[in-house]
mmCIF file with all atom_site columns, C-alpha atoms in Angstrom:
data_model
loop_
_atom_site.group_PDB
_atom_site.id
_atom_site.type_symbol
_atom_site.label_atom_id
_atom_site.label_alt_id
_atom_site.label_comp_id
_atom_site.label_asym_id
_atom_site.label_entity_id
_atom_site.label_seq_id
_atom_site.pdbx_PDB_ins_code
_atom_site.Cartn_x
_atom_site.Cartn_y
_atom_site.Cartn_z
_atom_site.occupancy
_atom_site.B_iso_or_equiv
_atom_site.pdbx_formal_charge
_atom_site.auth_seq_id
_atom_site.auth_comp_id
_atom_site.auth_asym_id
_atom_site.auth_atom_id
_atom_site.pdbx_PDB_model_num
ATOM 1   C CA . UNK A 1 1   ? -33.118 109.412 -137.053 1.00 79.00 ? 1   UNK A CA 1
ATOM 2   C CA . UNK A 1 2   ? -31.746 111.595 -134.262 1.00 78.00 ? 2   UNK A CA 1
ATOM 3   C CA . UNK A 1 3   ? -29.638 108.970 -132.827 1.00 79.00 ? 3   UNK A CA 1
ATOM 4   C CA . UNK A 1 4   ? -28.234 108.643 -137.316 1.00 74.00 ? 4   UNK A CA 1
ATOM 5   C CA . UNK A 1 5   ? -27.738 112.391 -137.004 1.00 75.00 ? 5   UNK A CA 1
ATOM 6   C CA . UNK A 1 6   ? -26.127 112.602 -133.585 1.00 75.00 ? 6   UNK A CA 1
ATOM 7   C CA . UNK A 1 7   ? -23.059 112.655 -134.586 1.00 71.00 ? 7   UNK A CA 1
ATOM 8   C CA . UNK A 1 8   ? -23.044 115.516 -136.918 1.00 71.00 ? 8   UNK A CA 1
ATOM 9   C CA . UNK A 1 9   ? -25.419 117.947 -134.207 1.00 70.00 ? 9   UNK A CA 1
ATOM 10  C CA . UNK A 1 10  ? -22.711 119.523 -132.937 1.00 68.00 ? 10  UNK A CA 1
ATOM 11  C CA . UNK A 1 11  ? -22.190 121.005 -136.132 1.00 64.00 ? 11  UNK A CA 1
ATOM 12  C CA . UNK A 1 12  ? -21.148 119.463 -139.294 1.00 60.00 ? 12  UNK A CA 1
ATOM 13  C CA . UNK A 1 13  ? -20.251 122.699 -141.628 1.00 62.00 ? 13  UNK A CA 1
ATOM 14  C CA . UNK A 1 14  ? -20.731 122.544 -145.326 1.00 69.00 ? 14  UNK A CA 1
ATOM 15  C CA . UNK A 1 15  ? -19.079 125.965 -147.041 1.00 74.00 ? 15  UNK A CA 1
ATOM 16  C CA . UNK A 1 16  ? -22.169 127.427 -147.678 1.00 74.00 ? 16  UNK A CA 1
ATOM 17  C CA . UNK A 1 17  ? -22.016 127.744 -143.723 1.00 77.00 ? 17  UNK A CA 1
ATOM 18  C CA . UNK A 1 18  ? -18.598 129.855 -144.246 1.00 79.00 ? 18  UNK A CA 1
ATOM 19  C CA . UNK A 1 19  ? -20.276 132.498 -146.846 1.00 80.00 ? 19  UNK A CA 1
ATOM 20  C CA . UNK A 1 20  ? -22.480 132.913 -143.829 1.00 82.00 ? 20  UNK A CA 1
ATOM 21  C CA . UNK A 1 21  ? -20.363 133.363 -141.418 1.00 81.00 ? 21  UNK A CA 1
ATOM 22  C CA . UNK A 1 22  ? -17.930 135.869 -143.747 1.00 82.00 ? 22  UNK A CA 1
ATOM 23  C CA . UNK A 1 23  ? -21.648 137.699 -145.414 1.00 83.00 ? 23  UNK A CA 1
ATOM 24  C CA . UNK A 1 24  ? -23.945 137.703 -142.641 1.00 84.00 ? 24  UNK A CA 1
ATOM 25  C CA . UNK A 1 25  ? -27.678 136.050 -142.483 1.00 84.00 ? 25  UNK A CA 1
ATOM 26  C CA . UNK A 1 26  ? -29.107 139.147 -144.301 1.00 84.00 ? 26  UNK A CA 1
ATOM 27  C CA . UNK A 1 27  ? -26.211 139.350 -146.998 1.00 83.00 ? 27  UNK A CA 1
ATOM 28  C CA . UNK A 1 28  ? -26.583 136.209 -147.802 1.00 81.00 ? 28  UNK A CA 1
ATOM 29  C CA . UNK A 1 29  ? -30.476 135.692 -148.153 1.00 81.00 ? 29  UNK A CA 1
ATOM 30  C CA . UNK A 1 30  ? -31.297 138.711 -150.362 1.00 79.00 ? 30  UNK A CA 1
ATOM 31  C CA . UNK A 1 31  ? -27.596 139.807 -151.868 1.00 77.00 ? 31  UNK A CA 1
ATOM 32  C CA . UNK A 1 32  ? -25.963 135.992 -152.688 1.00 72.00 ? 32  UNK A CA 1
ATOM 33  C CA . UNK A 1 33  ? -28.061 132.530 -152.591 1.00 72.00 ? 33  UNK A CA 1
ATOM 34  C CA . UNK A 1 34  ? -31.368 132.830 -151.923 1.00 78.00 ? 34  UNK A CA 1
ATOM 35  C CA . UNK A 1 35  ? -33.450 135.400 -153.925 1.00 79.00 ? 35  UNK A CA 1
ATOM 36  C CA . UNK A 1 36  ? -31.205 134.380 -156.563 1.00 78.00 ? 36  UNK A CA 1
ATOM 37  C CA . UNK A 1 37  ? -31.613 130.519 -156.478 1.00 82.00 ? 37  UNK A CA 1
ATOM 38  C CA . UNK A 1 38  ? -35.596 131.425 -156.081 1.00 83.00 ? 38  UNK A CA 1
ATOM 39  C CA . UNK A 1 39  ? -35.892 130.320 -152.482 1.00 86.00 ? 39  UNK A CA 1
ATOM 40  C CA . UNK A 1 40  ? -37.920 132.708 -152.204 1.00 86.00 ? 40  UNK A CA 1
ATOM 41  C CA . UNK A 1 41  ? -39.486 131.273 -148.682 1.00 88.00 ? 41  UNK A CA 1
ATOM 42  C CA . UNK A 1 42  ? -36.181 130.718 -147.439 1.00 87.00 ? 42  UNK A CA 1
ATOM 43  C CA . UNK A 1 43  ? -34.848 134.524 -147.780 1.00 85.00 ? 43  UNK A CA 1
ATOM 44  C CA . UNK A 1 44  ? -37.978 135.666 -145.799 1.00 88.00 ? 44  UNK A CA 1
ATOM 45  C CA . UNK A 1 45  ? -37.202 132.959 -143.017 1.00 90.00 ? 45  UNK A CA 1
ATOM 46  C CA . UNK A 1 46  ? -33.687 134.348 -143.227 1.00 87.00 ? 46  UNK A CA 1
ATOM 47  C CA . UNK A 1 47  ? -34.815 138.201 -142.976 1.00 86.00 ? 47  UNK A CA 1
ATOM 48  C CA . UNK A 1 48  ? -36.240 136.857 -139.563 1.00 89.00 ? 48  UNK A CA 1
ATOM 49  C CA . UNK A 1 49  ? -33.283 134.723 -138.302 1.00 89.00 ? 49  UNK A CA 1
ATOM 50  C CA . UNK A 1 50  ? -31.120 138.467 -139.230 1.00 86.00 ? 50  UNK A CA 1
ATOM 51  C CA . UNK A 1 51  ? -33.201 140.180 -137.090 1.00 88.00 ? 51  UNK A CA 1
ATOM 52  C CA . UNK A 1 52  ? -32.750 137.714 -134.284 1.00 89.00 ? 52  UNK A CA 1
ATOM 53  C CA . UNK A 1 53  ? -29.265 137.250 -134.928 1.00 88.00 ? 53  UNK A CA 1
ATOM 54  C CA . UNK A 1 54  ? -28.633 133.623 -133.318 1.00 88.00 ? 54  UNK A CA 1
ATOM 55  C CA . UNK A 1 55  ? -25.252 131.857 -133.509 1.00 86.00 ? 55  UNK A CA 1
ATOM 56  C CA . UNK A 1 56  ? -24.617 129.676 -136.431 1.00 85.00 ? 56  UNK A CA 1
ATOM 57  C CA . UNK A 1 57  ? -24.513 126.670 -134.779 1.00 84.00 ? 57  UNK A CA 1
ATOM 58  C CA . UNK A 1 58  ? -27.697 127.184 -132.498 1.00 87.00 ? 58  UNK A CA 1
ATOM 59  C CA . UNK A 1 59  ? -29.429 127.683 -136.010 1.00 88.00 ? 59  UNK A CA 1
ATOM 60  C CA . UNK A 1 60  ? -27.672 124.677 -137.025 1.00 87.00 ? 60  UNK A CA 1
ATOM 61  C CA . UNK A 1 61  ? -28.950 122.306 -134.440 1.00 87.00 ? 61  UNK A CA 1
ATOM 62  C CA . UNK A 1 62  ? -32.417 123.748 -134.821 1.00 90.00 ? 62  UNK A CA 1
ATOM 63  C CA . UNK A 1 63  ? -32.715 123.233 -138.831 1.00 90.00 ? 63  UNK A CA 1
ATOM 64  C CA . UNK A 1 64  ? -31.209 119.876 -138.218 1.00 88.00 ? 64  UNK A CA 1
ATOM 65  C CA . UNK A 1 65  ? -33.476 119.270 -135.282 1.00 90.00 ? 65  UNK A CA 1
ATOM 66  C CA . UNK A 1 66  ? -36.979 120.547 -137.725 1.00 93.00 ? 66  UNK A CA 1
ATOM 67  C CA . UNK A 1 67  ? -35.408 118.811 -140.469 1.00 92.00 ? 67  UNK A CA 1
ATOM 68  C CA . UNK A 1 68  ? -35.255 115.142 -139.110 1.00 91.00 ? 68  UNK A CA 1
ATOM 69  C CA . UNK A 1 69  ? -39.018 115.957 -138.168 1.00 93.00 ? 69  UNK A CA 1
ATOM 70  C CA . UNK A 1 70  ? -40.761 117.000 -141.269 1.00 94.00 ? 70  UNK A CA 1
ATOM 71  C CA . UNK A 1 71  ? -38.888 113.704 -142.648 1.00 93.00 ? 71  UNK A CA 1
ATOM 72  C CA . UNK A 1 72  ? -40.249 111.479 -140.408 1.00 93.00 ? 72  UNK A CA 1
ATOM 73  C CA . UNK A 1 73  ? -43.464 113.056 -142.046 1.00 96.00 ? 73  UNK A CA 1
ATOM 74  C CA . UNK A 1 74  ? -42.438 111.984 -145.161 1.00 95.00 ? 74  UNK A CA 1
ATOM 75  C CA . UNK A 1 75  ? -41.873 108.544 -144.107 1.00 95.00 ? 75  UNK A CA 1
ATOM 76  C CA . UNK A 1 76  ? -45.387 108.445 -143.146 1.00 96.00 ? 76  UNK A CA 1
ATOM 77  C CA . UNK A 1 77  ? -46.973 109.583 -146.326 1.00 95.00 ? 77  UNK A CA 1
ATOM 78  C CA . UNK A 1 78  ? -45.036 107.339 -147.836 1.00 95.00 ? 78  UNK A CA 1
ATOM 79  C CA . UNK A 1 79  ? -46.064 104.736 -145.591 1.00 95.00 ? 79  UNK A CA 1
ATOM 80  C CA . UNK A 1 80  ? -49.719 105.793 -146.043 1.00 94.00 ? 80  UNK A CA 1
ATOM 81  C CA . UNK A 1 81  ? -49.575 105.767 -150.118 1.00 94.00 ? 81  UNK A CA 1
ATOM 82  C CA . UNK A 1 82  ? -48.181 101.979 -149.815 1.00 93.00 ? 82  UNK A CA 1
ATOM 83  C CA . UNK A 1 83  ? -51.001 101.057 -147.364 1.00 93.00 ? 83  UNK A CA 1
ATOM 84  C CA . UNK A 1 84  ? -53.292 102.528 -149.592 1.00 92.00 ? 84  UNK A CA 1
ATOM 85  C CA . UNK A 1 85  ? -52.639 100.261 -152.763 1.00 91.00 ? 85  UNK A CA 1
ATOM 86  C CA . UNK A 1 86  ? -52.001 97.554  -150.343 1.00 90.00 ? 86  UNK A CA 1
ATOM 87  C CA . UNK A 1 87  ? -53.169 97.147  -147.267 1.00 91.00 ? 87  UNK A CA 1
ATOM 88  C CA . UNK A 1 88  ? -51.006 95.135  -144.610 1.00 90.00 ? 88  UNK A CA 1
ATOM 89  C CA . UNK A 1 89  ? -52.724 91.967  -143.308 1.00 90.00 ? 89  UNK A CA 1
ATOM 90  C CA . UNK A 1 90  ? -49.775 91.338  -140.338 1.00 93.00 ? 90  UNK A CA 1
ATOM 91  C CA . UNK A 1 91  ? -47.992 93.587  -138.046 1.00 93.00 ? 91  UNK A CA 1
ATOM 92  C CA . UNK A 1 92  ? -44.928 92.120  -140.099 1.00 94.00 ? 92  UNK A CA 1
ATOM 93  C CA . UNK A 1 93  ? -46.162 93.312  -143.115 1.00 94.00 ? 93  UNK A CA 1
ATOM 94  C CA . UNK A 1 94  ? -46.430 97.056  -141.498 1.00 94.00 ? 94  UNK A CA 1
ATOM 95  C CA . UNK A 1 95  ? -42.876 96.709  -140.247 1.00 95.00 ? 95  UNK A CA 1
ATOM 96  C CA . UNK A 1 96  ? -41.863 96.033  -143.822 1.00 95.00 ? 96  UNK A CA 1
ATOM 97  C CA . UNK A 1 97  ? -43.421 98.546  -145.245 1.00 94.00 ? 97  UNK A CA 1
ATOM 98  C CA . UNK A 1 98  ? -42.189 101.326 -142.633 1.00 94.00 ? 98  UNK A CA 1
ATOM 99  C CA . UNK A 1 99  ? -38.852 100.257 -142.634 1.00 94.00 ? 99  UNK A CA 1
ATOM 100 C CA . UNK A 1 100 ? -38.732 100.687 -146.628 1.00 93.00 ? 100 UNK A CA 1
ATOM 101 C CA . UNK A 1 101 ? -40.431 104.064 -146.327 1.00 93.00 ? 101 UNK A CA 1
ATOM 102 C CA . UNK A 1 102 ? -37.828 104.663 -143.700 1.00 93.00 ? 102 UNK A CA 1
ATOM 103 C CA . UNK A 1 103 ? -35.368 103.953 -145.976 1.00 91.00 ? 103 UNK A CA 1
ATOM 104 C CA . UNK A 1 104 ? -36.787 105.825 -149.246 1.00 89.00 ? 104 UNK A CA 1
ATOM 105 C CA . UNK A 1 105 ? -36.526 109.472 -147.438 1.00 90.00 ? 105 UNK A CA 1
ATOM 106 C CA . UNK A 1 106 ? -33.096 109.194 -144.686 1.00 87.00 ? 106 UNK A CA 1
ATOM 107 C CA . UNK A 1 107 ? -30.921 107.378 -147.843 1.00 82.00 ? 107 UNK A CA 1
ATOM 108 C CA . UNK A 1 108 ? -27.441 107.895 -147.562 1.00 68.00 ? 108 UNK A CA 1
ATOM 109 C CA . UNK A 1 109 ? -27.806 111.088 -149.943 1.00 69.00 ? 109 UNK A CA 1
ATOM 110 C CA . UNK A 1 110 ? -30.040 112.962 -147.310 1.00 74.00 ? 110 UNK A CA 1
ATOM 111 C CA . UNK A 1 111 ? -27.660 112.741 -145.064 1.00 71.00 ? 111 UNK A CA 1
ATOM 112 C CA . UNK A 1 112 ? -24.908 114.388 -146.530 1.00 73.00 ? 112 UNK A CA 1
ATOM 113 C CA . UNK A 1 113 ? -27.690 117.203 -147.606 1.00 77.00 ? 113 UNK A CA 1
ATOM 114 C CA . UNK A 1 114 ? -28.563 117.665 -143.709 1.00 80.00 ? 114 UNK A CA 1
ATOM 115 C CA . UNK A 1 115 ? -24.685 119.552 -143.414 1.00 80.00 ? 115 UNK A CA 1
ATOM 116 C CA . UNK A 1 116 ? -26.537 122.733 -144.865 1.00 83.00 ? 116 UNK A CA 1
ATOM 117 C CA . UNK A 1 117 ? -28.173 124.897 -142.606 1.00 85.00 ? 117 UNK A CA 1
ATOM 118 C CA . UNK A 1 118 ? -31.295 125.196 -144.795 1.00 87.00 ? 118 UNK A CA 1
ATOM 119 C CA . UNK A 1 119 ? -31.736 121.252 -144.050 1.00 88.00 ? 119 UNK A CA 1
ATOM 120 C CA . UNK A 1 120 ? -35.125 121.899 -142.788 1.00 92.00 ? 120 UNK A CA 1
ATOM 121 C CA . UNK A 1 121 ? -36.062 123.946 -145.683 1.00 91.00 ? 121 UNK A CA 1
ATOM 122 C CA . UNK A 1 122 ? -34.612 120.560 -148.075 1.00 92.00 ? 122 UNK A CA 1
ATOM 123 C CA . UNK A 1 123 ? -36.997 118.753 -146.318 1.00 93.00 ? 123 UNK A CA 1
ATOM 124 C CA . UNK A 1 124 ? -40.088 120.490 -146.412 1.00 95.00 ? 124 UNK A CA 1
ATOM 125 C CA . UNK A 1 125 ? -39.411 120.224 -149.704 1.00 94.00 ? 125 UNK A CA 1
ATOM 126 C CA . UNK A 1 126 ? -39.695 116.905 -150.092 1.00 94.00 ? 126 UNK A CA 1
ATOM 127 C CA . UNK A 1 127 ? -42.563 116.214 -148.041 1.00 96.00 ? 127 UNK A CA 1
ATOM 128 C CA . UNK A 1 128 ? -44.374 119.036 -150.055 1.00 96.00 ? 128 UNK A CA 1
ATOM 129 C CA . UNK A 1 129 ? -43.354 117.564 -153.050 1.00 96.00 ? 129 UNK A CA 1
ATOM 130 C CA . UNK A 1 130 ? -44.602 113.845 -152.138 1.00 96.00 ? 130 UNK A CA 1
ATOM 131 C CA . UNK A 1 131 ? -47.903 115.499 -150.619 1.00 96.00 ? 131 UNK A CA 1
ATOM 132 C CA . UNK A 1 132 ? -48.634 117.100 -154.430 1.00 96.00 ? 132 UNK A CA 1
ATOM 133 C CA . UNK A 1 133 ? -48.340 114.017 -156.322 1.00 96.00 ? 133 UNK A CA 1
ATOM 134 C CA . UNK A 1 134 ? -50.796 112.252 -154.203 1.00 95.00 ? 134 UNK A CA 1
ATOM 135 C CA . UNK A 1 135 ? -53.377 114.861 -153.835 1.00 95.00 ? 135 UNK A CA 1
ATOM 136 C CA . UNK A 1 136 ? -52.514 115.254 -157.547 1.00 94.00 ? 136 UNK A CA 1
ATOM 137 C CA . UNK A 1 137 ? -52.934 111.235 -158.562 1.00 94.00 ? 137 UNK A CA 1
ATOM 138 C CA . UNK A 1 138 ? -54.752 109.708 -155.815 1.00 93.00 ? 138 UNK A CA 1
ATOM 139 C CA . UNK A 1 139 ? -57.074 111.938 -154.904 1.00 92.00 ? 139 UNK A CA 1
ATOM 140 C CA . UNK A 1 140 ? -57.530 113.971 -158.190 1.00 92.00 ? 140 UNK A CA 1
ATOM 141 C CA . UNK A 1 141 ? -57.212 116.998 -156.588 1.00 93.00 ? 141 UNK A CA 1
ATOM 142 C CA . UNK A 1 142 ? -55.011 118.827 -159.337 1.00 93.00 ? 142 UNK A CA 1
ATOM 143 C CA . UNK A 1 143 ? -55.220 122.612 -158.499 1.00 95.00 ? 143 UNK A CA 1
ATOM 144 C CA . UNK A 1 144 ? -54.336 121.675 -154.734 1.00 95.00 ? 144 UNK A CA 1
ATOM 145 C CA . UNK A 1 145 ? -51.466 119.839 -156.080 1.00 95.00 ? 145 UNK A CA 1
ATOM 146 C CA . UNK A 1 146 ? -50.158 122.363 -158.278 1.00 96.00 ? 146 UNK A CA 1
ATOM 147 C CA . UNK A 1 147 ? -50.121 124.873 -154.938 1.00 96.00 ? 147 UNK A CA 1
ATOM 148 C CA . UNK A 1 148 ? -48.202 122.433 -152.672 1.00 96.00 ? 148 UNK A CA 1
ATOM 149 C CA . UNK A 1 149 ? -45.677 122.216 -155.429 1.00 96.00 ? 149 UNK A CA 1
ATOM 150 C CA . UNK A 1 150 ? -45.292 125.809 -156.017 1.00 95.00 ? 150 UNK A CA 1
ATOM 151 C CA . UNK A 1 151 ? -44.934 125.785 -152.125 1.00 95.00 ? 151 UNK A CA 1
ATOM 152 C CA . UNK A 1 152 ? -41.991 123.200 -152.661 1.00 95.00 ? 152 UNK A CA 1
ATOM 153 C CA . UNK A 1 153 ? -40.291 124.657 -155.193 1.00 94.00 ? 153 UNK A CA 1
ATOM 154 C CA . UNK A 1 154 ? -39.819 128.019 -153.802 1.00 92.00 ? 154 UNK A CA 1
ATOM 155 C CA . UNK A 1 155 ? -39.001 126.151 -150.269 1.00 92.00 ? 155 UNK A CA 1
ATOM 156 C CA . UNK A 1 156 ? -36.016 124.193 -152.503 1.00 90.00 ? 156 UNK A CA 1
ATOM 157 C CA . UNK A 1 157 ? -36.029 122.864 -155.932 1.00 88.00 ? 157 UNK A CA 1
ATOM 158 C CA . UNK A 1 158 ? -32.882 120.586 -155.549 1.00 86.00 ? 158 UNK A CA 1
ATOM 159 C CA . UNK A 1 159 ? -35.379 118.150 -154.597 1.00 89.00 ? 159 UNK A CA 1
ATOM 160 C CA . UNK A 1 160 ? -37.673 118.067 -157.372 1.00 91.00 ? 160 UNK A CA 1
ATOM 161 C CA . UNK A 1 161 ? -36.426 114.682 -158.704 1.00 91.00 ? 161 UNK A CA 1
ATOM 162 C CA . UNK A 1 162 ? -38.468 112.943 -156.195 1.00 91.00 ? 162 UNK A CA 1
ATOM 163 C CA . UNK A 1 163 ? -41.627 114.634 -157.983 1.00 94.00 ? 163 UNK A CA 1
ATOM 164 C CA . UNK A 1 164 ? -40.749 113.217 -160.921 1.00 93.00 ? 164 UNK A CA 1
ATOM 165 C CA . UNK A 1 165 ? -39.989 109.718 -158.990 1.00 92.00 ? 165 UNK A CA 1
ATOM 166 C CA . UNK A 1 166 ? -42.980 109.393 -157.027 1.00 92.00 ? 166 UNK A CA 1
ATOM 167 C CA . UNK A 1 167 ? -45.066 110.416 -159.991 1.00 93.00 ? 167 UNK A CA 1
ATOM 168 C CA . UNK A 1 168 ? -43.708 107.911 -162.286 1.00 93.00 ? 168 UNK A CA 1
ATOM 169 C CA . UNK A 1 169 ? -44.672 105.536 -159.405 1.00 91.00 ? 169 UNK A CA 1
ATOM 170 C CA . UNK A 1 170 ? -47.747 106.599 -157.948 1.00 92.00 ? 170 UNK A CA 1
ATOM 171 C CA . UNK A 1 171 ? -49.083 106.649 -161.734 1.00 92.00 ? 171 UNK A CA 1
ATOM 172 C CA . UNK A 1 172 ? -48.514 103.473 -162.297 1.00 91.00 ? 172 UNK A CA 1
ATOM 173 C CA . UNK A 1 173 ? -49.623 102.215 -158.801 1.00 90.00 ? 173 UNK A CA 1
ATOM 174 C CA . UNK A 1 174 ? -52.926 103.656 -159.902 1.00 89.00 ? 174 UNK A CA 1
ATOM 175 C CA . UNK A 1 175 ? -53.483 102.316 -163.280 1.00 88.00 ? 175 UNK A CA 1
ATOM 176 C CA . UNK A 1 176 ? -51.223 99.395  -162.874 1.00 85.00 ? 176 UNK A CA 1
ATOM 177 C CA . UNK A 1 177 ? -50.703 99.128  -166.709 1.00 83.00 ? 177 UNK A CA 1
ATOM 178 C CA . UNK A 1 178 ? -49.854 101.554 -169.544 1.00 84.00 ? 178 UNK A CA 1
ATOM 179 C CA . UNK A 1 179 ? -53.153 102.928 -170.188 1.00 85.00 ? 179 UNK A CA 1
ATOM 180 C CA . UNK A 1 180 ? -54.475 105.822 -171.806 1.00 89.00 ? 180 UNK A CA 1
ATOM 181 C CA . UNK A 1 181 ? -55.069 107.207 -167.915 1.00 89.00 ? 181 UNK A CA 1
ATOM 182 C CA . UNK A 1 182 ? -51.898 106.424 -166.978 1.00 90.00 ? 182 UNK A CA 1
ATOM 183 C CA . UNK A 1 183 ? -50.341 109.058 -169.536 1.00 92.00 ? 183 UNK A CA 1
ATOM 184 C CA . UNK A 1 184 ? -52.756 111.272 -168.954 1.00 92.00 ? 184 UNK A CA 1
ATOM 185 C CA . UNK A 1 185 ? -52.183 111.352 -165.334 1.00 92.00 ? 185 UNK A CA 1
ATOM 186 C CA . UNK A 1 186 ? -48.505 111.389 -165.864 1.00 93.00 ? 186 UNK A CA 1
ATOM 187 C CA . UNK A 1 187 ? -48.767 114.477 -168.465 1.00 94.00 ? 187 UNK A CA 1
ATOM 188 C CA . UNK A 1 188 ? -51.186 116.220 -165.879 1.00 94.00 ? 188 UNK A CA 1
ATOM 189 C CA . UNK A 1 189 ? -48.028 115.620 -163.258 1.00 94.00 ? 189 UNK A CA 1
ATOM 190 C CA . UNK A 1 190 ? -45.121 116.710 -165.772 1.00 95.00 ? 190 UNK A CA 1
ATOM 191 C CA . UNK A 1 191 ? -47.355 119.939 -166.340 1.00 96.00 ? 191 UNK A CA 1
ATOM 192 C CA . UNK A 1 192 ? -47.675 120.519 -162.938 1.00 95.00 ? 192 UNK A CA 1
ATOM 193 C CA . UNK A 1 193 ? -43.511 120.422 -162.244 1.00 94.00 ? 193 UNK A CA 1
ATOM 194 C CA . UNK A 1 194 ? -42.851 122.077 -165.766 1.00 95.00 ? 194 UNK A CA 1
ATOM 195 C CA . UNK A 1 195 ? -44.930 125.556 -164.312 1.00 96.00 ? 195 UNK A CA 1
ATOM 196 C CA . UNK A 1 196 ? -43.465 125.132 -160.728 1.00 95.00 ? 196 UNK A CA 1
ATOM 197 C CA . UNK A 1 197 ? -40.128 125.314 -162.467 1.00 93.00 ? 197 UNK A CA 1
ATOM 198 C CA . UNK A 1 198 ? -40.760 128.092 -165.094 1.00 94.00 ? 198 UNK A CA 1
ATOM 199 C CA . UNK A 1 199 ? -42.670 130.245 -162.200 1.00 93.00 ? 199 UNK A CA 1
ATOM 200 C CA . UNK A 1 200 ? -39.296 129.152 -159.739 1.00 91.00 ? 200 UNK A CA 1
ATOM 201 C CA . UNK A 1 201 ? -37.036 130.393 -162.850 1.00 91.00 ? 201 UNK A CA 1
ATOM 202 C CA . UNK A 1 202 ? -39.033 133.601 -163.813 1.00 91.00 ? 202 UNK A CA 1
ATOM 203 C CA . UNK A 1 203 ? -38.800 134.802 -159.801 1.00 87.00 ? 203 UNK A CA 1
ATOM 204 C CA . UNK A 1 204 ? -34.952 133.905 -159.483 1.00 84.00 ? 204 UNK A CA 1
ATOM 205 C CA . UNK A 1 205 ? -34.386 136.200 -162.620 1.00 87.00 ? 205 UNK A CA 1
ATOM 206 C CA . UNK A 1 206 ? -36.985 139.102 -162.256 1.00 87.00 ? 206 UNK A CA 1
ATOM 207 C CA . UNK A 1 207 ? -36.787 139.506 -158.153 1.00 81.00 ? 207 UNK A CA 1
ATOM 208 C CA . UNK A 1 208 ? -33.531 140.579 -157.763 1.00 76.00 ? 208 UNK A CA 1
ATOM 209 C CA . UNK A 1 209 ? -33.444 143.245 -160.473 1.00 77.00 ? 209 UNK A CA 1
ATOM 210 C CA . UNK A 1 210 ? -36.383 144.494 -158.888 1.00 78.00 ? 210 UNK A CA 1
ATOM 211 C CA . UNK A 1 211 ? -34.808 144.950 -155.670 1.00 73.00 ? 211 UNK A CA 1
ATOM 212 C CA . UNK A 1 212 ? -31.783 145.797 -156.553 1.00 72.00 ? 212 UNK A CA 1
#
């Protein structure tokens, strides 16, 4: 993943990175994008990089840096949930399987997300997000779920699709037929994702009229 990425760590500038750069870190967590897109976890990380005060593109390389981390993470779960309905016999059968996990999270679409500086905080989300539906579907722990994907969500809910994706997936995987269970665990899943969202939407509107 580094040696995909290498090419844009030098600094590959979205114009997000501009309203930065023209705002300020503070400015632009709590006054612009942040509170108001309900990041809410991402304007307090921001209230700390304003107070250190790095340069953009040290920042940059960091995020970029954590972000191709906490994605190999994600590779792994996703590794781990395939090994877990099917458990590889051969080493080949492992390759396979990592290299389509592999594949899954660094698609050609993450990519061209990791030009934002809040790349790391894009990834977390996903991970978070794939870590809820399995505690959520494989092992039935619903209220932990729910938590991780509030976590998520106020990390970044661009990524929520892959909620909705994994638990289509992962619902199936487990019932491995249209059953009664099967909507019921997808239902217990879309319920989960339908309060992160509502929760996300109610912060984004209330916050910011409550601090001004």
């Amino acid at each position: 993943s580094l040696i995909s990425y290498f090419f844009i760590l030098d600094g590959y500038y979205s114009i997000d990175l501009e309203r930065i750069t023209s705002q300020g870190y503070f400015s632009y967590a709590i006054k612009d994008a942040y509170i108001r897109d309900g990041r809410l976890f991402l304007a307090l990380i921001f209230l700390f990089v304003a107070f250190i005060n790095p340069s953009l593109k040290i920042l940059y390389i960091i995020s970029l840096i954590l972000a191709i981390i906490i994605l190999s993470f994600a590779v792994l779960e996703i590794y781990k949930i395939m090994e877990h309905y099917k458990e590889s016999k051969t080493k080949k059968d492992k390759i396979i399987k990592f290299i389509i996990s592999y594949i899954t999270i660094f698609t050609f679409t993450q990519i061209d997300a990791m030009q934002f500086v809040e790349a790391f905080a894009l990834a977390t989300s996903v991970l978070l997000f794939i870590i809820s539906v399995k505690k959520t579907i494989i092992e039935r722990k619903t209220k932990l779920g729910f938590i991780i994907a509030l976590i998520g969500v106020f990390f970044y809910q661009g990524t929520i699709s892959i909620y909705i994706v994994m638990s289509v997936l992962m619902c199936f995987l487990e019932n491995k037929k249209f059953s009664k269970q099967f909507f019921k665990d997808l239902f217990k899943c879309a319920l989960i994702i339908i309060l992160v969202t509502i929760l996300n939407l109610v912060t984004a509107l209330i916050l910011p009229e409550l601090i001004g």
